[in-house]
mmCIF file with all atom_site columns, C-alpha atoms in Angstrom:
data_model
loop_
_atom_site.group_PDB
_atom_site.id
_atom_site.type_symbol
_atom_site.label_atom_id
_atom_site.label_alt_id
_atom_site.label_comp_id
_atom_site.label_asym_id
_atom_site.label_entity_id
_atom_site.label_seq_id
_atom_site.pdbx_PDB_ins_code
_atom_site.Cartn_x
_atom_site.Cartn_y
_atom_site.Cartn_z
_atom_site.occupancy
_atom_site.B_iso_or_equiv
_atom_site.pdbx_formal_charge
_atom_site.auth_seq_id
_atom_site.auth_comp_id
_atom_site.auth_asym_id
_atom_site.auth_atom_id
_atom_site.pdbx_PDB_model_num
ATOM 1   C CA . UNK M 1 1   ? -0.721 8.151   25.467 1.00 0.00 ? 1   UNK M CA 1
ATOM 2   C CA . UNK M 1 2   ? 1.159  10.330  27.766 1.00 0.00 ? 2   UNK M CA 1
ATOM 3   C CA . UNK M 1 3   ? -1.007 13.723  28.790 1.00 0.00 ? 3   UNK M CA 1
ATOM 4   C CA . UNK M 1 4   ? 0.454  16.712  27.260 1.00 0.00 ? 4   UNK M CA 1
ATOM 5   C CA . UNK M 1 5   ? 3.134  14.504  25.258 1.00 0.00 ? 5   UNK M CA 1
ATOM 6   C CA . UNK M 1 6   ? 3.930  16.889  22.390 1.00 0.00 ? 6   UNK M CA 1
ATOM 7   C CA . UNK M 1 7   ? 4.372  20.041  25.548 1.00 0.00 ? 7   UNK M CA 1
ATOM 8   C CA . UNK M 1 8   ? 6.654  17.318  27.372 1.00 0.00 ? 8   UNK M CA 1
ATOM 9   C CA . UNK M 1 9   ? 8.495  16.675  24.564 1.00 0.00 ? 9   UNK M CA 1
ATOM 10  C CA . UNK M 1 10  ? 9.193  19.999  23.563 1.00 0.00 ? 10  UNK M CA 1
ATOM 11  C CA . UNK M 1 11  ? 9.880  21.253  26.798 1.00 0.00 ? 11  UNK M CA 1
ATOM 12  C CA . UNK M 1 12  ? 12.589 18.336  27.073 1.00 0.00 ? 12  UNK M CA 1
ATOM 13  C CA . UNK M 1 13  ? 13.938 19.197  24.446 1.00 0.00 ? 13  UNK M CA 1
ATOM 14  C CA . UNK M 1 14  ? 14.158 22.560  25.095 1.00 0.00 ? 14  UNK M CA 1
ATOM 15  C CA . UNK M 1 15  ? 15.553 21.954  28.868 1.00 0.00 ? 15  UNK M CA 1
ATOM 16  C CA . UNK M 1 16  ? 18.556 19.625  27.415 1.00 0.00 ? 16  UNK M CA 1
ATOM 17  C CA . UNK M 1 17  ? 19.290 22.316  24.649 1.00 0.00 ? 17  UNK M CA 1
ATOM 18  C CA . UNK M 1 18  ? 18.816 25.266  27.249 1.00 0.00 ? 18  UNK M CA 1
ATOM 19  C CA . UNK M 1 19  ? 20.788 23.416  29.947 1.00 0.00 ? 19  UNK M CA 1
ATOM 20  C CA . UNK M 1 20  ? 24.045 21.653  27.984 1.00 0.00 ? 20  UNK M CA 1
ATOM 21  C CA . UNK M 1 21  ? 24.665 25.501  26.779 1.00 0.00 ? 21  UNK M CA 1
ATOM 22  C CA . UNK M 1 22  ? 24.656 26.824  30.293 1.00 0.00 ? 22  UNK M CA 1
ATOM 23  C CA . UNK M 1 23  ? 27.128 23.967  31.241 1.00 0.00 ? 23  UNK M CA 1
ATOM 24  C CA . UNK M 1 24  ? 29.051 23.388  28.364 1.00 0.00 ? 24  UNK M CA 1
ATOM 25  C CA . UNK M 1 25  ? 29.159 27.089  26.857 1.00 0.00 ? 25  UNK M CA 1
ATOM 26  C CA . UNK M 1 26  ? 28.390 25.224  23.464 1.00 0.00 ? 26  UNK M CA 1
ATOM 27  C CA . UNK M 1 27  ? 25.103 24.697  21.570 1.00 0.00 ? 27  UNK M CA 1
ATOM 28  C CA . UNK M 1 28  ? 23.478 21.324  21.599 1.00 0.00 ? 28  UNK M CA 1
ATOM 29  C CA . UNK M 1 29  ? 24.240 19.063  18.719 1.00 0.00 ? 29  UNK M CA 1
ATOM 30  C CA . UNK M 1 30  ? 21.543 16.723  17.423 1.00 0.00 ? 30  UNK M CA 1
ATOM 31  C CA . UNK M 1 31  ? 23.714 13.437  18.598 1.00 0.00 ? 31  UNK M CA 1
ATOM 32  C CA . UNK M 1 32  ? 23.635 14.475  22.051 1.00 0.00 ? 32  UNK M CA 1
ATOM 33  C CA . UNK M 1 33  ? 20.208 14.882  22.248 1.00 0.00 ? 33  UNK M CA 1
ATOM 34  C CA . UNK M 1 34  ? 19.382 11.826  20.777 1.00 0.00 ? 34  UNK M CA 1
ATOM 35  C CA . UNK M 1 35  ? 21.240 10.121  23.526 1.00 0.00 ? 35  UNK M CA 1
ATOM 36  C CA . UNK M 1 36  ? 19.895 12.821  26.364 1.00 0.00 ? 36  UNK M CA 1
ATOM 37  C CA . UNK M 1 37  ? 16.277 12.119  25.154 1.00 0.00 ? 37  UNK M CA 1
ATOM 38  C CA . UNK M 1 38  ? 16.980 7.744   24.819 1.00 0.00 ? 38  UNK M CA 1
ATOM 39  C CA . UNK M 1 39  ? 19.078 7.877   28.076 1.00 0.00 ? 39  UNK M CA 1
ATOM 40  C CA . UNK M 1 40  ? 15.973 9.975   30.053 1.00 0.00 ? 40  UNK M CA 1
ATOM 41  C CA . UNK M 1 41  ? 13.342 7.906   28.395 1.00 0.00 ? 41  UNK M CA 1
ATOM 42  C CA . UNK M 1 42  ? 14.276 4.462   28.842 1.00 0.00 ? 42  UNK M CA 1
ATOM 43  C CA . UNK M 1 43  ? 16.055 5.041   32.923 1.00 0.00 ? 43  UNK M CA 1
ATOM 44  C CA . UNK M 1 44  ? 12.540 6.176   33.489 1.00 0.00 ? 44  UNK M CA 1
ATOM 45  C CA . UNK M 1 45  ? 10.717 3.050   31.895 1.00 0.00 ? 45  UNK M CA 1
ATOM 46  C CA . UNK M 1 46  ? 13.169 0.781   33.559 1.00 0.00 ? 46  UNK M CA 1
ATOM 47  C CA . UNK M 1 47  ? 12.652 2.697   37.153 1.00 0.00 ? 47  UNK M CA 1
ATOM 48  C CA . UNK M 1 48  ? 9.224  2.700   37.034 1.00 0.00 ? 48  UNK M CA 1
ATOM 49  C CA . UNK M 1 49  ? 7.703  1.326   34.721 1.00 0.00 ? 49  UNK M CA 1
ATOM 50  C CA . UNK M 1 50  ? 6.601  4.052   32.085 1.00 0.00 ? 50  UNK M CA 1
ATOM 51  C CA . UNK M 1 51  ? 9.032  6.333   29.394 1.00 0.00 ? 51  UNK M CA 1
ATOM 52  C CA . UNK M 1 52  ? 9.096  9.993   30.576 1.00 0.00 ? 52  UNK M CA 1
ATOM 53  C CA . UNK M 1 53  ? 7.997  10.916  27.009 1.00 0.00 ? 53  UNK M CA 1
ATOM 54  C CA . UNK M 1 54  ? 7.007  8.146   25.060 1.00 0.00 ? 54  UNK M CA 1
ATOM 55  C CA . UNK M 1 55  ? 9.119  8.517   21.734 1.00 0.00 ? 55  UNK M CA 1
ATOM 56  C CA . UNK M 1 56  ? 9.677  5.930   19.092 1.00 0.00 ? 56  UNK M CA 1
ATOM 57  C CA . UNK M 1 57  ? 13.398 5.121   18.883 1.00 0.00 ? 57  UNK M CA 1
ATOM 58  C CA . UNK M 1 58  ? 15.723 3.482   16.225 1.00 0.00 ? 58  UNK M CA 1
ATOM 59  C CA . UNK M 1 59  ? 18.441 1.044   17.119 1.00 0.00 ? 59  UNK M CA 1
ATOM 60  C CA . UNK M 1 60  ? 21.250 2.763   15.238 1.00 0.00 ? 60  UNK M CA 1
ATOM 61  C CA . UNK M 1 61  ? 24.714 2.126   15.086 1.00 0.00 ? 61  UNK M CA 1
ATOM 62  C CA . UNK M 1 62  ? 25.439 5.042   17.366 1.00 0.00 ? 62  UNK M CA 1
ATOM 63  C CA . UNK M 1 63  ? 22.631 4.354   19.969 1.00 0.00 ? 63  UNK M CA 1
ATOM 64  C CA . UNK M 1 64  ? 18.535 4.907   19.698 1.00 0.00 ? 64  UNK M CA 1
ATOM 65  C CA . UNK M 1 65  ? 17.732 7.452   17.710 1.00 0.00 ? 65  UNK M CA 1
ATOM 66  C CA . UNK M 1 66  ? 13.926 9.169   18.000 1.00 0.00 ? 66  UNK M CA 1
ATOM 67  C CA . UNK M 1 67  ? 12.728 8.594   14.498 1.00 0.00 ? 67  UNK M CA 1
ATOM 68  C CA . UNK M 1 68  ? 9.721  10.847  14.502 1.00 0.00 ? 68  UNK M CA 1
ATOM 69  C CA . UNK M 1 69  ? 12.237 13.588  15.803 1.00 0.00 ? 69  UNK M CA 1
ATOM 70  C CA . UNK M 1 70  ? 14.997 12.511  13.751 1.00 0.00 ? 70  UNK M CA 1
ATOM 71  C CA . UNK M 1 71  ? 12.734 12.649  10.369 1.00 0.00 ? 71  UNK M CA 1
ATOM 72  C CA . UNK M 1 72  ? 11.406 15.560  10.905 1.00 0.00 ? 72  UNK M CA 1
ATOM 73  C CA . UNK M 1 73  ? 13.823 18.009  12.461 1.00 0.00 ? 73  UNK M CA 1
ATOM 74  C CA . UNK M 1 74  ? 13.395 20.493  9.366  1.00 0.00 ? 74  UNK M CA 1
ATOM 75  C CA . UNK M 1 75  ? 9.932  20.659  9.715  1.00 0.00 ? 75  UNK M CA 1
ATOM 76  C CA . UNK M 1 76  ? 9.682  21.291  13.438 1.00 0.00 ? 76  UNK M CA 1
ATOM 77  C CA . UNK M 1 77  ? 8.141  24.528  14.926 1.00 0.00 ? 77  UNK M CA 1
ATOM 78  C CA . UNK M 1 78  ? 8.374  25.513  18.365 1.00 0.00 ? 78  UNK M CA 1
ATOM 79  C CA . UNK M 1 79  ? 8.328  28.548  20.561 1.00 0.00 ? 79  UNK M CA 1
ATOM 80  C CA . UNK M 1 80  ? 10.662 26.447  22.784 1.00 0.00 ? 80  UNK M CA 1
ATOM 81  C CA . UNK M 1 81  ? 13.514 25.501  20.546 1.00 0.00 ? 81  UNK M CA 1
ATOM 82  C CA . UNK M 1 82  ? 14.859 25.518  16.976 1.00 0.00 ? 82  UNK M CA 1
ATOM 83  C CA . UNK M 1 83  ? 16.698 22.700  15.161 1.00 0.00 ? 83  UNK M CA 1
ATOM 84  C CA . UNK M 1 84  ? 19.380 24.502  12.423 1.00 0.00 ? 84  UNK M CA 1
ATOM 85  C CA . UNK M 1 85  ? 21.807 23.330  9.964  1.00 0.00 ? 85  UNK M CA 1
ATOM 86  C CA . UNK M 1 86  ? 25.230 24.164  10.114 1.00 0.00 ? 86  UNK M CA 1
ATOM 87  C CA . UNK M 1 87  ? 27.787 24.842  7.314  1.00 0.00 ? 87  UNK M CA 1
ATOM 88  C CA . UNK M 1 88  ? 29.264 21.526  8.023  1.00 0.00 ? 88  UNK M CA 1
ATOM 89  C CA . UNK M 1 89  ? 25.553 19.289  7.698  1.00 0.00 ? 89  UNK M CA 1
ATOM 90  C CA . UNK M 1 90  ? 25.288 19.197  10.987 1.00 0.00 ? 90  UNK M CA 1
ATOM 91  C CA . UNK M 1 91  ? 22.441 19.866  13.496 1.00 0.00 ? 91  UNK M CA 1
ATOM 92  C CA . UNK M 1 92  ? 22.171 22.351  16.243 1.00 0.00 ? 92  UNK M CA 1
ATOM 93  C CA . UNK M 1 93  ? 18.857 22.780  18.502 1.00 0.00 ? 93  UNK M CA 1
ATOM 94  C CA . UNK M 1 94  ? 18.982 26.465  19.938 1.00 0.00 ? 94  UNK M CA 1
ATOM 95  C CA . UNK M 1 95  ? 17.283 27.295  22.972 1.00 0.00 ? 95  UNK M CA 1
ATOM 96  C CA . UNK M 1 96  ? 14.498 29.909  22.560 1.00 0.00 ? 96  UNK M CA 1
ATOM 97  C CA . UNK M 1 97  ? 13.274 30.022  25.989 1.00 0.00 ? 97  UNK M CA 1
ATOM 98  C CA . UNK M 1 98  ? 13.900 28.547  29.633 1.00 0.00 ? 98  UNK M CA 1
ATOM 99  C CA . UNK M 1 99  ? 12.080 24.699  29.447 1.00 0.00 ? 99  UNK M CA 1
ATOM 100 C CA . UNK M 1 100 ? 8.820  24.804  31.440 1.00 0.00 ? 100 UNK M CA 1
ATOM 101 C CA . UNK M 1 101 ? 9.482  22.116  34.109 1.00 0.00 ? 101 UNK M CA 1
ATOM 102 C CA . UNK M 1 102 ? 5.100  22.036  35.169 1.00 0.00 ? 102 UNK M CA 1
ATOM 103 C CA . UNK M 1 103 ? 5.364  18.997  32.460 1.00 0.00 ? 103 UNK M CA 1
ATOM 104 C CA . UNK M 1 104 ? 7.522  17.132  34.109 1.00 0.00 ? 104 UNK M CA 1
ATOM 105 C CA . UNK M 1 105 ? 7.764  15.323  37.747 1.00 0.00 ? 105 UNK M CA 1
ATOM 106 C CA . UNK M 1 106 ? 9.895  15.680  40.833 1.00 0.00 ? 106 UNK M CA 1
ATOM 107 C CA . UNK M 1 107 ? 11.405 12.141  39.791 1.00 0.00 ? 107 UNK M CA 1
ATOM 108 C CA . UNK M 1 108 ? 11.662 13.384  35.830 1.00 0.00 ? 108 UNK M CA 1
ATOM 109 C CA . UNK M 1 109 ? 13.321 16.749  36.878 1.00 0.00 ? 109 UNK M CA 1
ATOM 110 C CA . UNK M 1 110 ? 15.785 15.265  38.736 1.00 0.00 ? 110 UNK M CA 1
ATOM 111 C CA . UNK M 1 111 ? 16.758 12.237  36.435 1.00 0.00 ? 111 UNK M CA 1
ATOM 112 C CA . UNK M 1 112 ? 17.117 14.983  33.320 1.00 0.00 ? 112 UNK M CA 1
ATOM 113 C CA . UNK M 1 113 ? 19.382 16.893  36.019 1.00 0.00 ? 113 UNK M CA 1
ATOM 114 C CA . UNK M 1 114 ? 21.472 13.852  36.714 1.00 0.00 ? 114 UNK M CA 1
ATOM 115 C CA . UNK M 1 115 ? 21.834 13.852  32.672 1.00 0.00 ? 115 UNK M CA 1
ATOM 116 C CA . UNK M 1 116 ? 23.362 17.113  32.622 1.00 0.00 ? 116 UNK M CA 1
ATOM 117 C CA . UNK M 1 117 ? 25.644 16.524  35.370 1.00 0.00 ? 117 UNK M CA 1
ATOM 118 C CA . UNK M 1 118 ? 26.998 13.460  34.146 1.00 0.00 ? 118 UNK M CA 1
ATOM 119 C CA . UNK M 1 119 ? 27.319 14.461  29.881 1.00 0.00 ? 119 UNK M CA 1
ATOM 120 C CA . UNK M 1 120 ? 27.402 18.391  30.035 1.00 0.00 ? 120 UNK M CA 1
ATOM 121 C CA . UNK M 1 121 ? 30.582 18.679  30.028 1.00 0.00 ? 121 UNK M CA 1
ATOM 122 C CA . UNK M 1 122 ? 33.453 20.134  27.446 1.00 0.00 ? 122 UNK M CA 1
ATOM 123 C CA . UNK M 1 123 ? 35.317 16.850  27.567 1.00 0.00 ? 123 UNK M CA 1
ATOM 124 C CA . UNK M 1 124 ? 32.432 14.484  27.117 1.00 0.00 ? 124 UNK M CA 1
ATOM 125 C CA . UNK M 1 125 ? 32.346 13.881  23.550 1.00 0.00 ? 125 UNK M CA 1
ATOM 126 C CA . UNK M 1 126 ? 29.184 12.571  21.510 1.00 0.00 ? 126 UNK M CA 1
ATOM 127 C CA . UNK M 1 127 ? 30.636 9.253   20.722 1.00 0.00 ? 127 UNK M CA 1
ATOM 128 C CA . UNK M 1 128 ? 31.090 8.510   24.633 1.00 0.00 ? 128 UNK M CA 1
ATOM 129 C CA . UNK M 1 129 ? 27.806 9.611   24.591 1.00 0.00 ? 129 UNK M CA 1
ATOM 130 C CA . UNK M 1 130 ? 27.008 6.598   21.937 1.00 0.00 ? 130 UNK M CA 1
ATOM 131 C CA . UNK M 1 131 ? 28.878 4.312   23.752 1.00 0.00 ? 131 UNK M CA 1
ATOM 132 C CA . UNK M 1 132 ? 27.131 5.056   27.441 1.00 0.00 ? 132 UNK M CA 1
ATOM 133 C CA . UNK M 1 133 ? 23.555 4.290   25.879 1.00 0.00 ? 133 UNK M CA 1
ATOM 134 C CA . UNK M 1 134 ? 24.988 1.440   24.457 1.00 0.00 ? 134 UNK M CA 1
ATOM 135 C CA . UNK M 1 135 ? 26.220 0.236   27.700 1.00 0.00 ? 135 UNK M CA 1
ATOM 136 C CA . UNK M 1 136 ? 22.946 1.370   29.867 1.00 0.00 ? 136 UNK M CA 1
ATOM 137 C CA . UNK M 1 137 ? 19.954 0.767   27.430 1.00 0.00 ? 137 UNK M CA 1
ATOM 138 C CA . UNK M 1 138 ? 19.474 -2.842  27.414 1.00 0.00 ? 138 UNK M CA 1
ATOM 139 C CA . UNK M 1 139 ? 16.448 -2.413  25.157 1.00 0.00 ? 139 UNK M CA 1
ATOM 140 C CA . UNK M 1 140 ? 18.902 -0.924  22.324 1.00 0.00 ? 140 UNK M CA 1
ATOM 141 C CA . UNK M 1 141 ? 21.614 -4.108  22.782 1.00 0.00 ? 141 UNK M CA 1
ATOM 142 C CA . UNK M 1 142 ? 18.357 -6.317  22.178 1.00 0.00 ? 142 UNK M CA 1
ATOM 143 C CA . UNK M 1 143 ? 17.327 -4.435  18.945 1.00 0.00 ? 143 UNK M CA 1
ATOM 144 C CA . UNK M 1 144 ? 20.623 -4.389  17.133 1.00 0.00 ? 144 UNK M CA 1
ATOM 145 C CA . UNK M 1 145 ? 21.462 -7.674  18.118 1.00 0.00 ? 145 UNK M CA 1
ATOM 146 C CA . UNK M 1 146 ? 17.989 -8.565  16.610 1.00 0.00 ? 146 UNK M CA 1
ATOM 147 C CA . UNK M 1 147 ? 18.408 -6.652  13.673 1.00 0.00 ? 147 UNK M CA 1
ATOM 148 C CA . UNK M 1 148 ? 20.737 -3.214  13.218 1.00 0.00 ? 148 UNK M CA 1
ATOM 149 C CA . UNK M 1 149 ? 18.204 -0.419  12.623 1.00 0.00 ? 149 UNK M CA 1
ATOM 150 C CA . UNK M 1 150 ? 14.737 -1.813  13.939 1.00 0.00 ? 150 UNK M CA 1
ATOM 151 C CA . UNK M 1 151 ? 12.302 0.095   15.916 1.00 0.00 ? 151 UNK M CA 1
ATOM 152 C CA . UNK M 1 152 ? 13.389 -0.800  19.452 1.00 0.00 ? 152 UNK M CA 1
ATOM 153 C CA . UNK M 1 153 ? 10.595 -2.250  21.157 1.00 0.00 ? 153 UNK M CA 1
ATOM 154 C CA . UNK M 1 154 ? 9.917  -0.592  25.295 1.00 0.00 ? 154 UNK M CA 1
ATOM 155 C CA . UNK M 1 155 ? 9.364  -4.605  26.020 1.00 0.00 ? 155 UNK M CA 1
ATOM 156 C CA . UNK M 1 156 ? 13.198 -5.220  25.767 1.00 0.00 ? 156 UNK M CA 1
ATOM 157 C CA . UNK M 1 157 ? 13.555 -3.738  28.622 1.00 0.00 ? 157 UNK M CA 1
ATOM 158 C CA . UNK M 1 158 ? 12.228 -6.262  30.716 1.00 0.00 ? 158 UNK M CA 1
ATOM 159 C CA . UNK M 1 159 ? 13.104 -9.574  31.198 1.00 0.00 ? 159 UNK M CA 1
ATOM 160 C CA . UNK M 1 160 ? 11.213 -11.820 28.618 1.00 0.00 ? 160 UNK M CA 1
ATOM 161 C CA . UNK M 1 161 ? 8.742  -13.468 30.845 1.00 0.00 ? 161 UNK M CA 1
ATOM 162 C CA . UNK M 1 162 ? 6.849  -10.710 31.882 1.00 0.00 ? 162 UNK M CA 1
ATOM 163 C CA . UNK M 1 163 ? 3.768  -11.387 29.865 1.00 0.00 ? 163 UNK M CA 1
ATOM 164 C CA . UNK M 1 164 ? 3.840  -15.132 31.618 1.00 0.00 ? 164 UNK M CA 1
ATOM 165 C CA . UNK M 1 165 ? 5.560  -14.574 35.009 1.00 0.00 ? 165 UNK M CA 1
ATOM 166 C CA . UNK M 1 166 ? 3.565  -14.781 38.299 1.00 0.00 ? 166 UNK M CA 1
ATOM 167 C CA . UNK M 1 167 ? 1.511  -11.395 39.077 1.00 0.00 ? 167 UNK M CA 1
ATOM 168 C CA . UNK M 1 168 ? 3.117  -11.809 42.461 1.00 0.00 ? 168 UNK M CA 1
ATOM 169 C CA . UNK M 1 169 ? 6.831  -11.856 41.158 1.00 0.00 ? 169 UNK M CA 1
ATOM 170 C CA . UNK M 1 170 ? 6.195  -8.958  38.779 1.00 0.00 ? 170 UNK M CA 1
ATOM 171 C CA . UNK M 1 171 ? 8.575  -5.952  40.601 1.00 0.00 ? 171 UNK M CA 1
ATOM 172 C CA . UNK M 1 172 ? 6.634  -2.768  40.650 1.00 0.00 ? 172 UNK M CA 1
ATOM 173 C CA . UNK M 1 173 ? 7.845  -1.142  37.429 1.00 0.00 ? 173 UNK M CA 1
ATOM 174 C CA . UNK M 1 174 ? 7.085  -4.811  35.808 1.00 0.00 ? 174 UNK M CA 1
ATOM 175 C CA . UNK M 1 175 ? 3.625  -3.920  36.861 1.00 0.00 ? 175 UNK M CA 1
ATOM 176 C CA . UNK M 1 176 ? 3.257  -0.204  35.706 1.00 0.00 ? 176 UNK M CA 1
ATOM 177 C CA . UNK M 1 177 ? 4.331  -1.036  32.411 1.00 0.00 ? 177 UNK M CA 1
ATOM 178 C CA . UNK M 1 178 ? 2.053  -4.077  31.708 1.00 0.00 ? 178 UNK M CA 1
ATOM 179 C CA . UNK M 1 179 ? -0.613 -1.133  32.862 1.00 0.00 ? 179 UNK M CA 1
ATOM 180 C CA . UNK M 1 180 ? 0.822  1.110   30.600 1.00 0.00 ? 180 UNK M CA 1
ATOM 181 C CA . UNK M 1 181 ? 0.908  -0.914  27.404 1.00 0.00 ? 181 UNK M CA 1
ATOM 182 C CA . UNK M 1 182 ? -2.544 -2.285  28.147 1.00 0.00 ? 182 UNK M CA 1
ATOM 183 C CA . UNK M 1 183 ? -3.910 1.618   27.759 1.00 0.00 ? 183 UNK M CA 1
ATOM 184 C CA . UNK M 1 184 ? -1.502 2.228   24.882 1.00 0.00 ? 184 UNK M CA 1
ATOM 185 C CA . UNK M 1 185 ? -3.565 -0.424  23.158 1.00 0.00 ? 185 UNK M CA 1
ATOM 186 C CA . UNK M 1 186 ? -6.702 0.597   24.447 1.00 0.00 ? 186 UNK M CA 1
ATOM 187 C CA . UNK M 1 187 ? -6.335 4.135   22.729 1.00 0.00 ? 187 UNK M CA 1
#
């Protein structure tokens, strides 16, 4: 388990809303996020070895959704943010406070910034959005080639040998994250 997950997750969630308002004058739909939250998540397992916050994730049509997040965004409180329904059935998450970074690392802060710069912006819509984490998470192209709308499993994305290739080819994220499933089973 990742310490302080539910904080972290929160506080993500909070610094994407908080942030894509600032740059984009317009409130965070629940779309983006999904892909803000997938996008952070899996560049972080792939860089080194561990997801920045640990979430289950869908393989949708549109990208990974976060399921727990996704099921239950009527029922979620925070002091951090606020999911709300629009007129039109759609989702909004409104910032309620500035994110507390302390969660997060240097490496973390700066790959969520890199986020905003690249998808805050008026003309990036939610569907490019959709079609960049289909293009840069490999472990969603795995799952919905598998089967369209399966949990996507944080193995996919790694090569397939991992579990049987040499201990001296492994690279070093290879190596965190047979560490880091190894305590995930352990708790």
């Amino acid at each position: 388990m990742i310490p302080y997950q539910k904080e972290k997750i929160e506080n993500a969630i909070c610094f994407f809303a908080y942030e894509h308002k600032k740059a984009t004058r317009k409130f965070l739909t629940q779309t983006y996020l999904y892909k803000y939250l997938a996008l952070f998540d899996f560049k972080c397992l792939e860089e080194t070895g561990k997801p920045a916050l640990g979430l289950k994730y869908m393989a949708m049509e549109k990208g990974p959704v976060p399921i727990d997040i996704y099921s239950e965004r009527d029922k979620i409180k925070s002091n951090c943010f606020e999911f709300k329904k629009t007129n039109e059935n759609i989702y909004v998450i409104f910032p309620k406070s500035k994110p507390n970074l302390d969660y997060f690392s240097e490496y973390e802060i700066k790959e969520m910034k890199r986020l905003i710069e690249i998808y805050a912006d008026r003309f990036v819509k939610a569907s490019d959005m959709s079609e960049a984490s289909h293009q840069t998470i490999k472990a969603w192209k795995k799952a919905w080639a598998k089967q369209p709308n399966s949990i996507i499993d944080y193995d996919y994305v790694f090569d397939d040998n991992i579990y049987t290739k040499p201990e001296e080819s492994l690279t070093v994220a290879e190596e965190c994250y047979l560490m880091y499933k190894t305590f995930q089973k352990a708790c």
